Short mmCIF file of C-alpha atoms in Angstrom, two decimals:
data_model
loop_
_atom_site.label_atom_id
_atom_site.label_comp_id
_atom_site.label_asym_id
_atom_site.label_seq_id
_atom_site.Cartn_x
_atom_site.Cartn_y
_atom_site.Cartn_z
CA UNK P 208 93.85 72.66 59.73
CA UNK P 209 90.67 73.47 61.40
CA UNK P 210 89.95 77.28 61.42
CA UNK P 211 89.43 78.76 65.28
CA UNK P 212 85.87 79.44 63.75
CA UNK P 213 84.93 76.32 62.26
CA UNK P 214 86.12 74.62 65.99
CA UNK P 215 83.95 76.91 68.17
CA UNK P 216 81.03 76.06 65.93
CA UNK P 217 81.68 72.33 65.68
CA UNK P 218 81.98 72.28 69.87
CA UNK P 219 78.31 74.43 70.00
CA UNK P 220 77.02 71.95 67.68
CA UNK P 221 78.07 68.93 69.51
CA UNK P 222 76.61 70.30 72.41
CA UNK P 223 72.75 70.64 71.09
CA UNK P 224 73.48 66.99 69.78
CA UNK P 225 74.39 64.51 72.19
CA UNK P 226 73.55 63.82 75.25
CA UNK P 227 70.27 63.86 77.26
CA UNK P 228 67.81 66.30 76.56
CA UNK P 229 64.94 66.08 79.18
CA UNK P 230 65.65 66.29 82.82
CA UNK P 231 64.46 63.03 82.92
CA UNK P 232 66.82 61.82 80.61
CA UNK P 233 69.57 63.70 82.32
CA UNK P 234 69.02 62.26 85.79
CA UNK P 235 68.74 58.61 83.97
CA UNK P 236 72.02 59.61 82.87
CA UNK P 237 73.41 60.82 86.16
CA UNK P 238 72.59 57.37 87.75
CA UNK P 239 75.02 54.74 84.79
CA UNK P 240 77.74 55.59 86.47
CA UNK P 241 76.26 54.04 90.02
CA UNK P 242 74.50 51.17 88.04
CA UNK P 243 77.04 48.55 88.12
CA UNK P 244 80.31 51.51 89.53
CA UNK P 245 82.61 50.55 87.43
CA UNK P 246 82.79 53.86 85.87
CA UNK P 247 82.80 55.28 89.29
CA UNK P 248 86.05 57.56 90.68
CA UNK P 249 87.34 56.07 93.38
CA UNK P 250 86.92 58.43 96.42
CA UNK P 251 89.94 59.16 98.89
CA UNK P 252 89.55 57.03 101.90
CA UNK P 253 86.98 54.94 100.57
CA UNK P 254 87.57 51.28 101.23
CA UNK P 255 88.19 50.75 97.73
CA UNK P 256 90.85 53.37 97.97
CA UNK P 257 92.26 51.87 100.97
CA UNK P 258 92.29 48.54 99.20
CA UNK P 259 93.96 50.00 96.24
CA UNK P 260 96.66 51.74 98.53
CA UNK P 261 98.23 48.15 100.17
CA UNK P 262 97.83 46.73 96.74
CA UNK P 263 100.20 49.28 95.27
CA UNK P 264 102.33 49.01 98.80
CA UNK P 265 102.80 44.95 98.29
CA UNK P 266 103.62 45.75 94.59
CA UNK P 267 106.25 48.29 95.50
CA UNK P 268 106.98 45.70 98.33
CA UNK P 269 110.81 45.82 99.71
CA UNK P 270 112.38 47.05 96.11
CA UNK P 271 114.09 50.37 96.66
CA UNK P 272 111.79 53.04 95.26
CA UNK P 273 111.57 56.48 93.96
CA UNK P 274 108.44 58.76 93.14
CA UNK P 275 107.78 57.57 89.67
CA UNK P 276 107.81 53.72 90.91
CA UNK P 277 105.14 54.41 93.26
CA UNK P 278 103.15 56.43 90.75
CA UNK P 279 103.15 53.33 88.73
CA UNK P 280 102.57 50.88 91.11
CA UNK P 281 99.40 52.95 92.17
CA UNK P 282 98.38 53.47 88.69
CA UNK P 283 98.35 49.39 88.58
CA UNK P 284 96.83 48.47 91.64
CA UNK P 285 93.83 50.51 90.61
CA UNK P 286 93.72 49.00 87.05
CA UNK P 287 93.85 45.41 88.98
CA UNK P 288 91.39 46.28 90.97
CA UNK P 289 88.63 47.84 88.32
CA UNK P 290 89.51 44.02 86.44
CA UNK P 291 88.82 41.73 89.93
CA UNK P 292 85.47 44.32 89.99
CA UNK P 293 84.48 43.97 86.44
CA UNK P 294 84.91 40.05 86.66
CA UNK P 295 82.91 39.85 90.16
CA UNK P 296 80.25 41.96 88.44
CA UNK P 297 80.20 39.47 85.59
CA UNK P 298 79.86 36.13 87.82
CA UNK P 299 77.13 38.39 89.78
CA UNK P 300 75.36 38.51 86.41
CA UNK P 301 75.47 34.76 85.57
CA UNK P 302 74.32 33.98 89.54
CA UNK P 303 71.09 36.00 88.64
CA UNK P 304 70.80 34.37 85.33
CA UNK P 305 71.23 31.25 86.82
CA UNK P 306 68.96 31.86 89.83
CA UNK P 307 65.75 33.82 88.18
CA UNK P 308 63.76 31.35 86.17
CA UNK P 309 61.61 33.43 84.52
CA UNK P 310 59.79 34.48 87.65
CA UNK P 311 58.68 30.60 88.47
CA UNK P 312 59.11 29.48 91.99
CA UNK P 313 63.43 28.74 92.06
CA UNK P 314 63.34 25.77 93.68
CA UNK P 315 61.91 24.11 90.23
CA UNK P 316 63.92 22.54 87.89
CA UNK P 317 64.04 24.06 83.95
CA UNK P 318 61.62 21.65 81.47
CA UNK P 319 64.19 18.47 81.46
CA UNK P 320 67.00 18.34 79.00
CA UNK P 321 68.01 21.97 79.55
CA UNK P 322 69.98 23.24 82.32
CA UNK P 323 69.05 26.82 81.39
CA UNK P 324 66.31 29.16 81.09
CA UNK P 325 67.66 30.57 78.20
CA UNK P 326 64.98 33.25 77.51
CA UNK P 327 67.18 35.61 79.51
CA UNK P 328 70.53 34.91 78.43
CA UNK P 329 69.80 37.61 76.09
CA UNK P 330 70.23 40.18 79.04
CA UNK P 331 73.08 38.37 80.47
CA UNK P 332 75.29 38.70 77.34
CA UNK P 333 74.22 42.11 76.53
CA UNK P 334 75.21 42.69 80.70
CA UNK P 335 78.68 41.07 79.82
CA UNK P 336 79.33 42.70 76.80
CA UNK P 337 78.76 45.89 77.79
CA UNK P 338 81.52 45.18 80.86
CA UNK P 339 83.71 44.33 78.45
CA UNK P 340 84.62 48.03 77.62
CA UNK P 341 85.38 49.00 80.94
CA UNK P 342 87.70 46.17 81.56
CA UNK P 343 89.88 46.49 78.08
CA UNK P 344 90.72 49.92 79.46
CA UNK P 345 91.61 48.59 82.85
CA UNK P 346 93.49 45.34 81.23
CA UNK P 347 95.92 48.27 79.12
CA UNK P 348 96.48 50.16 82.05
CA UNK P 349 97.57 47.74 84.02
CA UNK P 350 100.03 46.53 81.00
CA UNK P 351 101.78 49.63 80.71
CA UNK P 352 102.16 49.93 84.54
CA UNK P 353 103.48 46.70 85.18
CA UNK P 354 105.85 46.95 82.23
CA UNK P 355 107.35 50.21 83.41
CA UNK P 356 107.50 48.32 87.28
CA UNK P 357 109.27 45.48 85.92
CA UNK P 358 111.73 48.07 84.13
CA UNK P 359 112.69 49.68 87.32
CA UNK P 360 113.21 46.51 89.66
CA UNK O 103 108.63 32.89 98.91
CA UNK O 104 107.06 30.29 100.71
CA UNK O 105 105.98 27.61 99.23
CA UNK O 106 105.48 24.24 100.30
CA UNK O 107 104.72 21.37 97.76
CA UNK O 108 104.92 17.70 96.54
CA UNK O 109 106.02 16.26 93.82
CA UNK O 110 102.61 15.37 91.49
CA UNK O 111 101.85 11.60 92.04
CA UNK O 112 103.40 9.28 89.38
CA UNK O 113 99.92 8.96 87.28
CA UNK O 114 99.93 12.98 86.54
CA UNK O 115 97.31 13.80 89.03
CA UNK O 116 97.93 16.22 91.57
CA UNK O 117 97.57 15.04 95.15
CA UNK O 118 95.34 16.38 98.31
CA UNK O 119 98.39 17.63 99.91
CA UNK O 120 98.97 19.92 97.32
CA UNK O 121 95.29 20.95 96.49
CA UNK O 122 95.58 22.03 100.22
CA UNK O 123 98.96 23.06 100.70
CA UNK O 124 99.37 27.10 101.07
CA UNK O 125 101.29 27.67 97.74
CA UNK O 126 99.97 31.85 97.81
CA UNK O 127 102.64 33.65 99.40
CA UNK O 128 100.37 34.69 102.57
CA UNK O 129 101.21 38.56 101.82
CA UNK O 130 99.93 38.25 98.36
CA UNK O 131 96.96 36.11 99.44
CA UNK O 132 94.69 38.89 99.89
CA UNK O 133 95.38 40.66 96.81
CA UNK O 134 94.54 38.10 94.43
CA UNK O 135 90.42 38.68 94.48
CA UNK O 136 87.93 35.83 95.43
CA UNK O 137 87.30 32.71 92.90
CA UNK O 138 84.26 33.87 90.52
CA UNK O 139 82.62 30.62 91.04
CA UNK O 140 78.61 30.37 90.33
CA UNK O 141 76.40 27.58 90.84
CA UNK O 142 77.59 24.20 89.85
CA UNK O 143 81.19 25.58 90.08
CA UNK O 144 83.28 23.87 93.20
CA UNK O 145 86.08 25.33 94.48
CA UNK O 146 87.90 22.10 94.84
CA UNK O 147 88.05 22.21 90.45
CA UNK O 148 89.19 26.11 90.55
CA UNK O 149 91.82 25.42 93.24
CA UNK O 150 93.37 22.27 91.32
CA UNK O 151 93.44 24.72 88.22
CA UNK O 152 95.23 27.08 90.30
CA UNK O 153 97.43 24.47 91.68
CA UNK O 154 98.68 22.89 88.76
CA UNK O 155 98.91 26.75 87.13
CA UNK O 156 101.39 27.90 89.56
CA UNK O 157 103.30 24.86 89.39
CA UNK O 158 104.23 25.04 85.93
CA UNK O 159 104.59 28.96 85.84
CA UNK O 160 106.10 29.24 89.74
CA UNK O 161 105.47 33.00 89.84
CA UNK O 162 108.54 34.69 91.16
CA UNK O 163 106.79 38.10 92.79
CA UNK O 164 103.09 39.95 93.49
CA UNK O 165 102.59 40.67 89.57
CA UNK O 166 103.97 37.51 88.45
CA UNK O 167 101.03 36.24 90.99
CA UNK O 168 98.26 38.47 89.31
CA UNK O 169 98.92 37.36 86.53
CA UNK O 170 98.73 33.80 87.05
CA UNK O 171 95.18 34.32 89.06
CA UNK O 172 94.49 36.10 85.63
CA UNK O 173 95.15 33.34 83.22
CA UNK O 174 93.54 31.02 85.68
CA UNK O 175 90.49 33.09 85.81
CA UNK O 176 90.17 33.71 81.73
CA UNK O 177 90.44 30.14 81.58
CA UNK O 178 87.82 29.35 83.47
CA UNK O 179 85.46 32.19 82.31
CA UNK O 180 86.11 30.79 78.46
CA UNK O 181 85.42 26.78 80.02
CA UNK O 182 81.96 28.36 81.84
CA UNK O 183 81.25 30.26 78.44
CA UNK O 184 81.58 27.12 76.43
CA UNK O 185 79.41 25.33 78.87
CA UNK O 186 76.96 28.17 78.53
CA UNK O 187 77.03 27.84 75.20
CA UNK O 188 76.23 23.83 74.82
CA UNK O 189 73.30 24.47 77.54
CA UNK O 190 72.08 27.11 75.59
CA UNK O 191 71.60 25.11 71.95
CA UNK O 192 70.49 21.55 74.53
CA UNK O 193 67.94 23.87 75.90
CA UNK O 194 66.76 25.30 72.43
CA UNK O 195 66.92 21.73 70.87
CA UNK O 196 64.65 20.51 72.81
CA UNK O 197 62.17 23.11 72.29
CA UNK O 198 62.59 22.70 68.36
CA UNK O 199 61.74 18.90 68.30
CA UNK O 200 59.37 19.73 70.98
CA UNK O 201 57.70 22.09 68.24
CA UNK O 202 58.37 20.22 65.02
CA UNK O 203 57.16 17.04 66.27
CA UNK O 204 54.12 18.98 67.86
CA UNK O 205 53.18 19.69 63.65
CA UNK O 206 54.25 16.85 62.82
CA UNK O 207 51.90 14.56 65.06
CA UNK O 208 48.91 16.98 64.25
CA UNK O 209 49.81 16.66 60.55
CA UNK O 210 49.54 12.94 60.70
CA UNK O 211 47.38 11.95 63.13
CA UNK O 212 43.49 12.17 62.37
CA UNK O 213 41.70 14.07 64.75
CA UNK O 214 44.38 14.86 66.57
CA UNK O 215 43.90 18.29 68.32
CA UNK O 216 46.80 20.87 69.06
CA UNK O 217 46.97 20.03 73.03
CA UNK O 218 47.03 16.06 72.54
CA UNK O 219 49.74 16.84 69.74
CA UNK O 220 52.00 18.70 72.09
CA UNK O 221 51.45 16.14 74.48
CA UNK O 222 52.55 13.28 72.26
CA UNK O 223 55.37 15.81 71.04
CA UNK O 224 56.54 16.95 74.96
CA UNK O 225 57.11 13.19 75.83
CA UNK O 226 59.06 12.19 73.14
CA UNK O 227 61.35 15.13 73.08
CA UNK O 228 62.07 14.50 76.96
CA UNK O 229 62.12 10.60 75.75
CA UNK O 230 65.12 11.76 73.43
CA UNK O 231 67.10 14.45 76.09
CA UNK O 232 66.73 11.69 78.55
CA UNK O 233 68.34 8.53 76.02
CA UNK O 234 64.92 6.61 76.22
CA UNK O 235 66.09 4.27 72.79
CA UNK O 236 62.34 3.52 72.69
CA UNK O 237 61.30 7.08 72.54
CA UNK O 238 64.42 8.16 70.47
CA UNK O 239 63.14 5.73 67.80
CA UNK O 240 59.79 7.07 67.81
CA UNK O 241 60.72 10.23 67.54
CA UNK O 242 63.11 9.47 64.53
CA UNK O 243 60.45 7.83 63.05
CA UNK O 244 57.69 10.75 63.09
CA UNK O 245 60.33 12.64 61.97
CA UNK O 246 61.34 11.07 58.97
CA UNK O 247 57.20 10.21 57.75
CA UNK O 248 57.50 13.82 57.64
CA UNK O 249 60.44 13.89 55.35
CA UNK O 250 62.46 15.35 58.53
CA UNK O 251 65.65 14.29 60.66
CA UNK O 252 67.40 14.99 63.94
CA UNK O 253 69.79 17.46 61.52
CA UNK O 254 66.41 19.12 61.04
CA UNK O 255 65.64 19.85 64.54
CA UNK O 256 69.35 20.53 65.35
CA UNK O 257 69.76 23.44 62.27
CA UNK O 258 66.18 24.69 63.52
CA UNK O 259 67.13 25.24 66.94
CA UNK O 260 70.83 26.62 66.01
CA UNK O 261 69.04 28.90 63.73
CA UNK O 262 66.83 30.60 66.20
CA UNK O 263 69.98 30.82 68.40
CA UNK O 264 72.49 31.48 66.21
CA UNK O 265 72.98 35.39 66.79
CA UNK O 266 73.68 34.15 70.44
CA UNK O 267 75.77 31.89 69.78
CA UNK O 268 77.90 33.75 67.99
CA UNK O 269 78.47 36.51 70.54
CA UNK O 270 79.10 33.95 72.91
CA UNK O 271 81.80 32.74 70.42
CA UNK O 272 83.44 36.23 70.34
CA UNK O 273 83.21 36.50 73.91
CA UNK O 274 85.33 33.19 74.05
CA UNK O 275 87.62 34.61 71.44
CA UNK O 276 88.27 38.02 73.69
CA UNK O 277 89.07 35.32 76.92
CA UNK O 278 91.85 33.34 75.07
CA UNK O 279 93.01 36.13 73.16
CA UNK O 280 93.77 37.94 76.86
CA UNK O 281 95.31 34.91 78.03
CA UNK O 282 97.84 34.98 76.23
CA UNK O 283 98.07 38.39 76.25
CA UNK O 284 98.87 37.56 79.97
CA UNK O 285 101.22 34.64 78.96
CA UNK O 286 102.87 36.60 76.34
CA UNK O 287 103.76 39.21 79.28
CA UNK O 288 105.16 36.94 81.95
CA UNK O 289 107.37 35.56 79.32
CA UNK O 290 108.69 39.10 77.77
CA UNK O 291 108.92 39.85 81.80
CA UNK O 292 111.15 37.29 82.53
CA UNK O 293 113.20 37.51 79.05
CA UNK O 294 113.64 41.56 79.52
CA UNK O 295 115.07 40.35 83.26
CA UNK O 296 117.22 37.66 82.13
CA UNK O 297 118.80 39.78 78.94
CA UNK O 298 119.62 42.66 82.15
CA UNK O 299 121.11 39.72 84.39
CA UNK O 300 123.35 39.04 81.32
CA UNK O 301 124.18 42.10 80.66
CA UNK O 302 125.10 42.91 84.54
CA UNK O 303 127.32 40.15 84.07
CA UNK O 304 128.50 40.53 81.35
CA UNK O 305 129.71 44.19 82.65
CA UNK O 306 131.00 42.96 85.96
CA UNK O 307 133.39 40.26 84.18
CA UNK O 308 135.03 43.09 82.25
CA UNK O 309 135.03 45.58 85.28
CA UNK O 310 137.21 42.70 86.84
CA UNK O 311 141.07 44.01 87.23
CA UNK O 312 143.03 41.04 86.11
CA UNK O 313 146.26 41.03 88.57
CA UNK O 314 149.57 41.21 86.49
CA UNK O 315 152.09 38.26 87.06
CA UNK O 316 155.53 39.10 88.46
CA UNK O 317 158.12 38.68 86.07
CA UNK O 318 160.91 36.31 85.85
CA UNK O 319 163.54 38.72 86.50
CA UNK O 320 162.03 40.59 88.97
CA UNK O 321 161.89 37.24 91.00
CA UNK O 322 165.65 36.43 90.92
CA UNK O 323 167.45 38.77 91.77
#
């Protein structure tokens, strides 16, 4: 078992050694969140939030319900929404590919036999990949949710 | 739920009337998300997909719904992903003949300079993407003075794309693996639901009083 000493010192270490440094670096770091919002809390009353609350309504629907039901169904109806996000992000990512051509003119066509531009599809998987994360999370969520909704109806 | 649909026609195929019949339950219509189509995607394709989904899995309430827009979605992502993937190594094949041949010519012609090469080289490789047989043989032929083949320009240009490749292989992977993730769910759903309807039945067939018969004696006198 850790000692209360050895813990205090491992937390003041971890704190000179990740993270951002500079105040550059930190305000680069303030702004990932806002970059694509996926990571983003969803703010009371936002339309997202609205959005989220007559998901979890339709989900409860007409099935008698008690406090923990509609916990569950809201703790779904946000997962389902962060997955429809991710995935709109994601086509978002392949329109760009598909429209930016390198910077030439879009109406011209790639050199004939490709239907690509593939110097960028670099970016574009690194973009998808990195969405990935945030929807595995969202994708368990919503699992567990739904399993413990299905339990109670 | 309401649902209206037709049979499918005798040949498989599924009819207009059902590609635009309302088969989404109009309350659960507007929780389902927009189709993640891109360019070269029609929605006609996505909603026949969706059609003959829902069909064979007739979801029975909203989550039974999100999933089914879920599996339809992973499959298409994993379909555009392959695509992706086939336009990606067409794409890089032509640049690798384009470039082999481009050596090639310079190698063998005599005074041929490096522009006039990739010239030559440039209209043979769009001879080949494009099925010109005369051009296809010319190319083979250059090719193989060189001691090279088509497997030569095909390795080439799977080589300089391979680390691509295979992330867009594992990203294929991840969408079928969550399908049936999805799949896997609906049917433990509706196996948990039909073990509990069995069991409630089970319970209400013993909770039945059975009414004793009067006897004999009872009766006569």
């Amino acid at each position: 078992m850790t000692s209360e000493i050895h813990a205090l010192s491992n937390k003041h270490n971890a704190r000179r050694s990740t993270g951002p440094k500079t105040s550059a670096g930190k305000q680069k770091a303030k702004m990932n969140s806002l970059k694509h919002g996926l990571a983003m809390a969803i703010i009371k009353g936002s339309p997202a939030d609205m959005e989220i609350k007559k998901l979890a309504g339709a989900i409860v629907g007409n099935n008698p319900v008690n406090l923990e039901a509609l916990i569950y169904a809201r703790e779904a109806a946000e997962a389902e929404f962060l997955i429809q996000r991710a995935r709109s992000t994601r086509t978002s990512f392949l329109k760009a590919y598909d429209i930016k051509r390198d910077g030439v003119d879009q109406t011209q066509e790639p050199p004939k036999g490709s239907q690509y531009w593939p110097k960028d599809i670099e970016e574009v998987i690194n973009d998808i990949i990195f969405l990935d994360r945030y929807e595995r999370r969202a994708r368990s969520r919503r699992k567990k949710a739904f399993r413990k909704l299905k339990e109670m109806m | 739920m309401q649902t209206e649909h037709k049979l499918k026609n005798p040949n498989g195929r599924v009819s207009e009337d059902q590609l635009t019949a309302k088969l989404i339950p109009p309350e659960i219509e507007p929780h389902l998300g927009e189709p993640p189509l891109i360019c070269g995607e029609t929605r006609e394709d996505y909603e026949a997909l969706f059609t003959q989904l829902v069909l064979k899995v007739e979801p029975k309430d909203i989550i039974e719904w999100i999933w089914v827009k879920d599996v339809l979605d992973l499959i298409w992502e994993a379909k555009r992903l392959r695509n992706l993937k086939a336009a990606l190594l067409r794409s890089e094949t032509y640049k690798s003949s384009e470039r082999i041949l481009g050596d090639v010519i310079e190698g063998l012609i005599e005074d041929a300079d490096y522009y006039s090469s990739k010239k030559i080289a440039r209209q043979l490789a769009i001879g080949w993407t494009e099925k010109n047989t005369q051009k296809t043989q010319d190319l083979k032929g250059l090719l193989a003075k060189a001691g090279h083949d088509i497997n030569t320009v095909t390795s080439d240009a799977l080589t300089k794309k391979l680390y691509d490749i295979e992330r867009i292989e594992r990203m294929i992977a991840s969408c079928d693996k969550r399908r049936d993730d999805v799949l896997r769910e609906i049917e433990r759903s509706r196996e948990n639901l039909a073990k509990r309807i069995k069991e409630q039945a089970q319970q209400l067939i013993e909770d039945i009083e059975v009414e004793p018969t009067p006897s004999p004696r009872t009766e006569t006198s």
